Amino acid sequence: NYAEYEHFEDGAESAYDGAMVAVGNTDGNKGLELYEEMLRSMMEKVDQGSLGSFIQCIVCKRSYKSAQTTNLKNHIEAKHIDNVRFTCSVCGGIFSSRASFRTHSRNFHKEINV
């Protein structure tokens, strides 16, 4: 799955303008690696005693079971990251999260391995 990934700081040019990213695969792509690093920096592991280990958002403290890392990443993208977009390389659709891009790809480009 390929999409263009761009990150805009307020009042600045895109930091990753035109970078092609393999959604779900960070091999050889510095833009996506930096984005993944940013997401990981917004997560922390928390031991909740007898309940076990959880991961949580450092911004709002929303927590998930440790096995639900993808759910926490989706939460952070949806609730706490602005000025990031993923552009479909097939139709040019623009999405604010990888989850919304994946849903779009499944619904509208089933016949194409986007």
PDB file of C-alpha atoms in Angstrom:
ATOM      1  CA  ASN A   1       0.000   0.000   0.000  1.00  0.00           C
ATOM      2  CA  TYR A   2       1.469   3.317  -1.043  1.00  0.00           C
ATOM      3  CA  ALA A   3       0.371   6.808  -0.188  1.00  0.00           C
ATOM      4  CA  GLU A   4       2.017  10.177  -0.142  1.00  0.00           C
ATOM      5  CA  TYR A   5       2.649  11.332   3.403  1.00  0.00           C
ATOM      6  CA  GLU A   6       3.061  14.993   4.218  1.00  0.00           C
ATOM      7  CA  HIS A   7       3.496  16.768   7.524  1.00  0.00           C
ATOM      8  CA  PHE A   8       2.973  20.492   7.802  1.00  0.00           C
ATOM      9  CA  GLU A   9       4.084  22.570  10.744  1.00  0.00           C
ATOM     10  CA  ASP A  10       1.967  25.670  11.274  1.00  0.00           C
ATOM     11  CA  GLY A  11       3.219  28.292   8.836  1.00  0.00           C
ATOM     12  CA  ALA A  12       5.963  26.043   7.426  1.00  0.00           C
ATOM     13  CA  GLU A  13       6.534  24.026   4.309  1.00  0.00           C
ATOM     14  CA  SER A  14       5.950  20.307   4.395  1.00  0.00           C
ATOM     15  CA  ALA A  15       8.689  18.378   6.196  1.00  0.00           C
ATOM     16  CA  TYR A  16       8.131  15.268   4.030  1.00  0.00           C
ATOM     17  CA  ASP A  17       6.681  16.832   0.894  1.00  0.00           C
ATOM     18  CA  GLY A  18       6.188  14.234  -1.806  1.00  0.00           C
ATOM     19  CA  ALA A  19       7.685  11.354   0.155  1.00  0.00           C
ATOM     20  CA  MET A  20       6.208   8.045  -0.938  1.00  0.00           C
ATOM     21  CA  VAL A  21       5.502   5.817   2.018  1.00  0.00           C
ATOM     22  CA  ALA A  22       4.699   2.145   2.202  1.00  0.00           C
ATOM     23  CA  VAL A  23       1.801   2.099   4.634  1.00  0.00           C
ATOM     24  CA  GLY A  24       2.550  -0.469   7.302  1.00  0.00           C
ATOM     25  CA  ASN A  25       6.140  -0.941   6.138  1.00  0.00           C
ATOM     26  CA  THR A  26       8.990   1.302   7.250  1.00  0.00           C
ATOM     27  CA  ASP A  27      11.758  -0.386   5.254  1.00  0.00           C
ATOM     28  CA  GLY A  28      13.808   2.220   3.448  1.00  0.00           C
ATOM     29  CA  ASN A  29      11.525   5.163   4.110  1.00  0.00           C
ATOM     30  CA  LYS A  30      12.825   7.915   6.379  1.00  0.00           C
ATOM     31  CA  GLY A  31       9.563   9.927   6.343  1.00  0.00           C
ATOM     32  CA  LEU A  32       7.470   7.081   7.693  1.00  0.00           C
ATOM     33  CA  GLU A  33      10.190   6.089  10.158  1.00  0.00           C
ATOM     34  CA  LEU A  34      10.154   9.615  11.606  1.00  0.00           C
ATOM     35  CA  TYR A  35       6.365   9.552  11.761  1.00  0.00           C
ATOM     36  CA  GLU A  36       6.393   6.167  13.543  1.00  0.00           C
ATOM     37  CA  GLU A  37       9.013   7.523  15.954  1.00  0.00           C
ATOM     38  CA  MET A  38       6.774  10.499  16.699  1.00  0.00           C
ATOM     39  CA  LEU A  39       3.817   8.174  17.383  1.00  0.00           C
ATOM     40  CA  ARG A  40       5.940   5.987  19.677  1.00  0.00           C
ATOM     41  CA  SER A  41       7.115   9.083  21.564  1.00  0.00           C
ATOM     42  CA  MET A  42       3.475   9.810  22.409  1.00  0.00           C
ATOM     43  CA  MET A  43       2.975   6.368  24.005  1.00  0.00           C
ATOM     44  CA  GLU A  44       4.161   5.001  27.317  1.00  0.00           C
ATOM     45  CA  LYS A  45       4.000   1.619  28.985  1.00  0.00           C
ATOM     46  CA  VAL A  46       2.201   1.512  32.335  1.00  0.00           C
ATOM     47  CA  ASP A  47       2.113  -1.342  34.830  1.00  0.00           C
ATOM     48  CA  GLN A  48      -1.278  -1.491  36.494  1.00  0.00           C
ATOM     49  CA  GLY A  49      -0.480  -4.133  39.083  1.00  0.00           C
ATOM     50  CA  SER A  50      -2.805  -7.132  39.000  1.00  0.00           C
ATOM     51  CA  LEU A  51      -4.447  -5.807  35.805  1.00  0.00           C
ATOM     52  CA  GLY A  52      -1.192  -6.246  33.934  1.00  0.00           C
ATOM     53  CA  SER A  53       0.713  -4.067  31.542  1.00  0.00           C
ATOM     54  CA  PHE A  54      -0.941  -1.363  29.440  1.00  0.00           C
ATOM     55  CA  ILE A  55       0.167   1.280  26.962  1.00  0.00           C
ATOM     56  CA  GLN A  56      -1.217   4.763  27.169  1.00  0.00           C
ATOM     57  CA  CYS A  57      -1.354   8.055  25.339  1.00  0.00           C
ATOM     58  CA  ILE A  58       0.881  10.576  27.111  1.00  0.00           C
ATOM     59  CA  VAL A  59      -1.420  13.432  26.074  1.00  0.00           C
ATOM     60  CA  CYS A  60      -4.771  12.282  27.511  1.00  0.00           C
ATOM     61  CA  LYS A  61      -3.784   9.104  29.412  1.00  0.00           C
ATOM     62  CA  ARG A  62      -6.186   6.896  27.395  1.00  0.00           C
ATOM     63  CA  SER A  63      -4.935   3.343  27.882  1.00  0.00           C
ATOM     64  CA  TYR A  64      -5.066   0.125  25.892  1.00  0.00           C
ATOM     65  CA  LYS A  65      -3.885  -3.412  26.518  1.00  0.00           C
ATOM     66  CA  SER A  66      -0.263  -3.839  25.486  1.00  0.00           C
ATOM     67  CA  ALA A  67      -1.285  -5.970  22.489  1.00  0.00           C
ATOM     68  CA  GLN A  68      -3.380  -3.082  21.098  1.00  0.00           C
ATOM     69  CA  THR A  69      -0.555  -0.826  19.922  1.00  0.00           C
ATOM     70  CA  THR A  70      -2.288  -0.219  16.568  1.00  0.00           C
ATOM     71  CA  ASN A  71      -5.426   0.982  18.363  1.00  0.00           C
ATOM     72  CA  LEU A  72      -3.373   3.464  20.376  1.00  0.00           C
ATOM     73  CA  LYS A  73      -1.610   4.708  17.229  1.00  0.00           C
ATOM     74  CA  ASN A  74      -5.014   5.190  15.552  1.00  0.00           C
ATOM     75  CA  HIS A  75      -6.213   7.110  18.635  1.00  0.00           C
ATOM     76  CA  ILE A  76      -3.163   9.402  18.601  1.00  0.00           C
ATOM     77  CA  GLU A  77      -3.517  10.088  14.864  1.00  0.00           C
ATOM     78  CA  ALA A  78      -7.235  10.840  15.193  1.00  0.00           C
ATOM     79  CA  LYS A  79      -7.187  12.910  18.379  1.00  0.00           C
ATOM     80  CA  HIS A  80      -3.768  14.512  18.852  1.00  0.00           C
ATOM     81  CA  ILE A  81      -1.952  14.961  15.526  1.00  0.00           C
ATOM     82  CA  ASP A  82      -2.865  17.838  13.252  1.00  0.00           C
ATOM     83  CA  ASN A  83      -1.401  18.870   9.929  1.00  0.00           C
ATOM     84  CA  VAL A  84      -0.628  15.351   8.715  1.00  0.00           C
ATOM     85  CA  ARG A  85      -2.163  13.871   5.602  1.00  0.00           C
ATOM     86  CA  PHE A  86      -1.964  10.710   3.579  1.00  0.00           C
ATOM     87  CA  THR A  87      -2.759  11.030  -0.120  1.00  0.00           C
ATOM     88  CA  CYS A  88      -4.041   8.097  -2.162  1.00  0.00           C
ATOM     89  CA  SER A  89      -1.729   7.545  -5.129  1.00  0.00           C
ATOM     90  CA  VAL A  90      -4.638   6.139  -7.177  1.00  0.00           C
ATOM     91  CA  CYS A  91      -7.331   8.825  -6.893  1.00  0.00           C
ATOM     92  CA  GLY A  92      -5.686  11.688  -4.982  1.00  0.00           C
ATOM     93  CA  GLY A  93      -7.990  11.392  -1.954  1.00  0.00           C
ATOM     94  CA  ILE A  94      -6.567  12.999   1.183  1.00  0.00           C
ATOM     95  CA  PHE A  95      -6.837  11.381   4.627  1.00  0.00           C
ATOM     96  CA  SER A  96      -5.798  12.484   8.102  1.00  0.00           C
ATOM     97  CA  SER A  97      -4.835   9.011   9.330  1.00  0.00           C
ATOM     98  CA  ARG A  98      -3.506   5.731   8.029  1.00  0.00           C
ATOM     99  CA  ALA A  99      -6.625   3.991   9.324  1.00  0.00           C
ATOM    100  CA  SER A 100      -8.904   6.182   7.202  1.00  0.00           C
ATOM    101  CA  PHE A 101      -6.588   5.687   4.203  1.00  0.00           C
ATOM    102  CA  ARG A 102      -6.712   1.880   4.646  1.00  0.00           C
ATOM    103  CA  THR A 103     -10.518   1.958   4.887  1.00  0.00           C
ATOM    104  CA  HIS A 104     -10.685   4.055   1.722  1.00  0.00           C
ATOM    105  CA  SER A 105      -8.349   1.660  -0.110  1.00  0.00           C
ATOM    106  CA  ARG A 106     -10.431  -1.381   0.870  1.00  0.00           C
ATOM    107  CA  ASN A 107     -13.713   0.293  -0.088  1.00  0.00           C
ATOM    108  CA  PHE A 108     -12.763   2.046  -3.308  1.00  0.00           C
ATOM    109  CA  HIS A 109      -9.703   0.314  -4.741  1.00  0.00           C
ATOM    110  CA  LYS A 110     -10.322  -3.373  -3.960  1.00  0.00           C
ATOM    111  CA  GLU A 111      -9.133  -4.435  -7.402  1.00  0.00           C
ATOM    112  CA  ILE A 112      -5.880  -2.490  -7.082  1.00  0.00           C
ATOM    113  CA  ASN A 113      -3.151  -3.299  -4.581  1.00  0.00           C
ATOM    114  CA  VAL A 114      -2.778   0.359  -3.503  1.00  0.00           C
TER     115      VAL A 114
END
